[in-house]
Amino acid sequence: MNTTQIKYFLAVARTLNFTEAAKKLYISQPALSKQINVLEKELNMLLFIRDQKKVRLTPAGAVLLKELPKFEEHYNKIIHKANVANAGNDGELSIGILE
């Protein structure tokens, strides 16, 4: 699972609509469906129940919807820290005062 797949999964899970999620992601609905299928195969589990006009989360999908935003937030913090360190703005500064 990569960060793009996480973003795609979360968009579909939050809207429960592939077409609406695809519009929000600025990609085509078939491309989004393909990526979700790839993710489901990679994880070896169904994440969505697709009926004629409905999309619902499976129990596994519900767990991912609950937990992945926490992971995404933590991942973004890690990347931010790495960018700060890369810019040379990381470290400690000790200041002393002499009388």
PDB file of C-alpha atoms in Angstrom:
ATOM      1  CA  MET A   1       0.000   0.000   0.000  1.00  0.00           C
ATOM      2  CA  ASN A   2       1.385   3.386  -0.950  1.00  0.00           C
ATOM      3  CA  THR A   3       0.322   6.913  -0.047  1.00  0.00           C
ATOM      4  CA  THR A   4      -1.613   7.371  -3.295  1.00  0.00           C
ATOM      5  CA  GLN A   5      -3.602   4.224  -2.626  1.00  0.00           C
ATOM      6  CA  ILE A   6      -4.311   5.438   0.913  1.00  0.00           C
ATOM      7  CA  LYS A   7      -5.568   8.761  -0.453  1.00  0.00           C
ATOM      8  CA  TYR A   8      -7.753   6.970  -3.013  1.00  0.00           C
ATOM      9  CA  PHE A   9      -9.136   4.519  -0.464  1.00  0.00           C
ATOM     10  CA  LEU A  10      -9.990   7.306   1.976  1.00  0.00           C
ATOM     11  CA  ALA A  11     -11.747   9.343  -0.714  1.00  0.00           C
ATOM     12  CA  VAL A  12     -13.984   6.424  -1.672  1.00  0.00           C
ATOM     13  CA  ALA A  13     -14.540   5.354   1.942  1.00  0.00           C
ATOM     14  CA  ARG A  14     -15.586   8.851   2.975  1.00  0.00           C
ATOM     15  CA  THR A  15     -17.955   9.435   0.054  1.00  0.00           C
ATOM     16  CA  LEU A  16     -19.056   5.830  -0.542  1.00  0.00           C
ATOM     17  CA  ASN A  17     -19.240   6.810  -4.186  1.00  0.00           C
ATOM     18  CA  PHE A  18     -16.543   6.033  -6.761  1.00  0.00           C
ATOM     19  CA  THR A  19     -17.674   8.730  -9.199  1.00  0.00           C
ATOM     20  CA  GLU A  20     -17.767  11.471  -6.571  1.00  0.00           C
ATOM     21  CA  ALA A  21     -14.415  10.380  -5.121  1.00  0.00           C
ATOM     22  CA  ALA A  22     -12.842  10.356  -8.583  1.00  0.00           C
ATOM     23  CA  LYS A  23     -14.053  13.913  -9.207  1.00  0.00           C
ATOM     24  CA  LYS A  24     -12.557  15.071  -5.901  1.00  0.00           C
ATOM     25  CA  LEU A  25      -9.275  13.371  -6.789  1.00  0.00           C
ATOM     26  CA  TYR A  26      -9.266  14.746 -10.371  1.00  0.00           C
ATOM     27  CA  ILE A  27      -8.932  11.290 -11.888  1.00  0.00           C
ATOM     28  CA  SER A  28     -11.266   9.134 -13.945  1.00  0.00           C
ATOM     29  CA  GLN A  29     -13.656   6.772 -12.218  1.00  0.00           C
ATOM     30  CA  PRO A  30     -12.263   3.699 -14.048  1.00  0.00           C
ATOM     31  CA  ALA A  31      -8.720   4.620 -12.965  1.00  0.00           C
ATOM     32  CA  LEU A  32      -9.876   4.937  -9.359  1.00  0.00           C
ATOM     33  CA  SER A  33     -11.741   1.624  -9.496  1.00  0.00           C
ATOM     34  CA  LYS A  34      -8.648  -0.061 -10.923  1.00  0.00           C
ATOM     35  CA  GLN A  35      -6.444   1.291  -8.124  1.00  0.00           C
ATOM     36  CA  ILE A  36      -8.907   0.130  -5.463  1.00  0.00           C
ATOM     37  CA  ASN A  37      -8.981  -3.326  -7.092  1.00  0.00           C
ATOM     38  CA  VAL A  38      -5.168  -3.416  -7.084  1.00  0.00           C
ATOM     39  CA  LEU A  39      -5.173  -2.417  -3.407  1.00  0.00           C
ATOM     40  CA  GLU A  40      -7.724  -5.089  -2.521  1.00  0.00           C
ATOM     41  CA  LYS A  41      -5.651  -7.729  -4.309  1.00  0.00           C
ATOM     42  CA  GLU A  42      -2.454  -6.523  -2.620  1.00  0.00           C
ATOM     43  CA  LEU A  43      -4.087  -6.697   0.804  1.00  0.00           C
ATOM     44  CA  ASN A  44      -5.936  -9.902  -0.103  1.00  0.00           C
ATOM     45  CA  MET A  45      -9.229  -8.553   1.268  1.00  0.00           C
ATOM     46  CA  LEU A  46     -12.319  -6.780   0.036  1.00  0.00           C
ATOM     47  CA  LEU A  47     -12.632  -3.218   1.281  1.00  0.00           C
ATOM     48  CA  PHE A  48     -15.941  -2.312  -0.364  1.00  0.00           C
ATOM     49  CA  ILE A  49     -19.199  -4.086  -1.117  1.00  0.00           C
ATOM     50  CA  ARG A  50     -20.353  -2.856  -4.497  1.00  0.00           C
ATOM     51  CA  ASP A  51     -24.049  -3.263  -5.279  1.00  0.00           C
ATOM     52  CA  GLN A  52     -25.969  -1.939  -8.272  1.00  0.00           C
ATOM     53  CA  LYS A  53     -26.267   1.569  -6.862  1.00  0.00           C
ATOM     54  CA  LYS A  54     -24.570   1.374  -3.465  1.00  0.00           C
ATOM     55  CA  VAL A  55     -21.067   1.182  -2.114  1.00  0.00           C
ATOM     56  CA  ARG A  56     -20.564   0.035   1.466  1.00  0.00           C
ATOM     57  CA  LEU A  57     -17.492  -0.661   3.548  1.00  0.00           C
ATOM     58  CA  THR A  58     -16.626  -4.190   4.559  1.00  0.00           C
ATOM     59  CA  PRO A  59     -15.550  -4.699   8.184  1.00  0.00           C
ATOM     60  CA  ALA A  60     -11.923  -4.563   6.990  1.00  0.00           C
ATOM     61  CA  GLY A  61     -12.646  -1.351   5.100  1.00  0.00           C
ATOM     62  CA  ALA A  62     -14.213   0.167   8.210  1.00  0.00           C
ATOM     63  CA  VAL A  63     -11.064  -0.584  10.209  1.00  0.00           C
ATOM     64  CA  LEU A  64      -8.893   1.042   7.543  1.00  0.00           C
ATOM     65  CA  LEU A  65     -11.179   4.084   7.435  1.00  0.00           C
ATOM     66  CA  LYS A  66     -10.792   4.477  11.186  1.00  0.00           C
ATOM     67  CA  GLU A  67      -7.028   3.900  11.363  1.00  0.00           C
ATOM     68  CA  LEU A  68      -5.533   5.243   8.120  1.00  0.00           C
ATOM     69  CA  PRO A  69      -6.176   8.939   8.834  1.00  0.00           C
ATOM     70  CA  LYS A  70      -4.015   8.557  11.959  1.00  0.00           C
ATOM     71  CA  PHE A  71      -1.295   6.933   9.856  1.00  0.00           C
ATOM     72  CA  GLU A  72      -1.604   9.629   7.188  1.00  0.00           C
ATOM     73  CA  GLU A  73      -1.244  12.383   9.821  1.00  0.00           C
ATOM     74  CA  HIS A  74       1.791  10.682  11.385  1.00  0.00           C
ATOM     75  CA  TYR A  75       3.356  10.159   7.947  1.00  0.00           C
ATOM     76  CA  ASN A  76       2.891  13.862   7.107  1.00  0.00           C
ATOM     77  CA  LYS A  77       4.549  14.875  10.395  1.00  0.00           C
ATOM     78  CA  ILE A  78       7.512  12.616   9.651  1.00  0.00           C
ATOM     79  CA  ILE A  79       7.920  14.101   6.168  1.00  0.00           C
ATOM     80  CA  HIS A  80       7.712  17.625   7.621  1.00  0.00           C
ATOM     81  CA  LYS A  81      10.428  16.811  10.175  1.00  0.00           C
ATOM     82  CA  ALA A  82      12.614  15.377   7.435  1.00  0.00           C
ATOM     83  CA  ASN A  83      12.136  18.537   5.335  1.00  0.00           C
ATOM     84  CA  VAL A  84      13.056  20.737   8.310  1.00  0.00           C
ATOM     85  CA  ALA A  85      16.182  18.678   8.929  1.00  0.00           C
ATOM     86  CA  ASN A  86      17.053  18.745   5.235  1.00  0.00           C
ATOM     87  CA  ALA A  87      16.833  22.549   5.253  1.00  0.00           C
ATOM     88  CA  GLY A  88      19.276  22.663   8.164  1.00  0.00           C
ATOM     89  CA  ASN A  89      16.683  24.000  10.584  1.00  0.00           C
ATOM     90  CA  ASP A  90      16.899  21.151  13.051  1.00  0.00           C
ATOM     91  CA  GLY A  91      18.947  20.840  16.195  1.00  0.00           C
ATOM     92  CA  GLU A  92      19.439  22.420  19.556  1.00  0.00           C
ATOM     93  CA  LEU A  93      20.608  25.858  20.517  1.00  0.00           C
ATOM     94  CA  SER A  94      22.040  26.472  23.972  1.00  0.00           C
ATOM     95  CA  ILE A  95      22.147  30.032  25.254  1.00  0.00           C
ATOM     96  CA  GLY A  96      24.090  31.080  28.305  1.00  0.00           C
ATOM     97  CA  ILE A  97      24.202  34.402  30.125  1.00  0.00           C
ATOM     98  CA  LEU A  98      27.326  35.814  31.748  1.00  0.00           C
ATOM     99  CA  GLU A  99      27.135  38.424  34.460  1.00  0.00           C
TER     100      GLU A  99
END
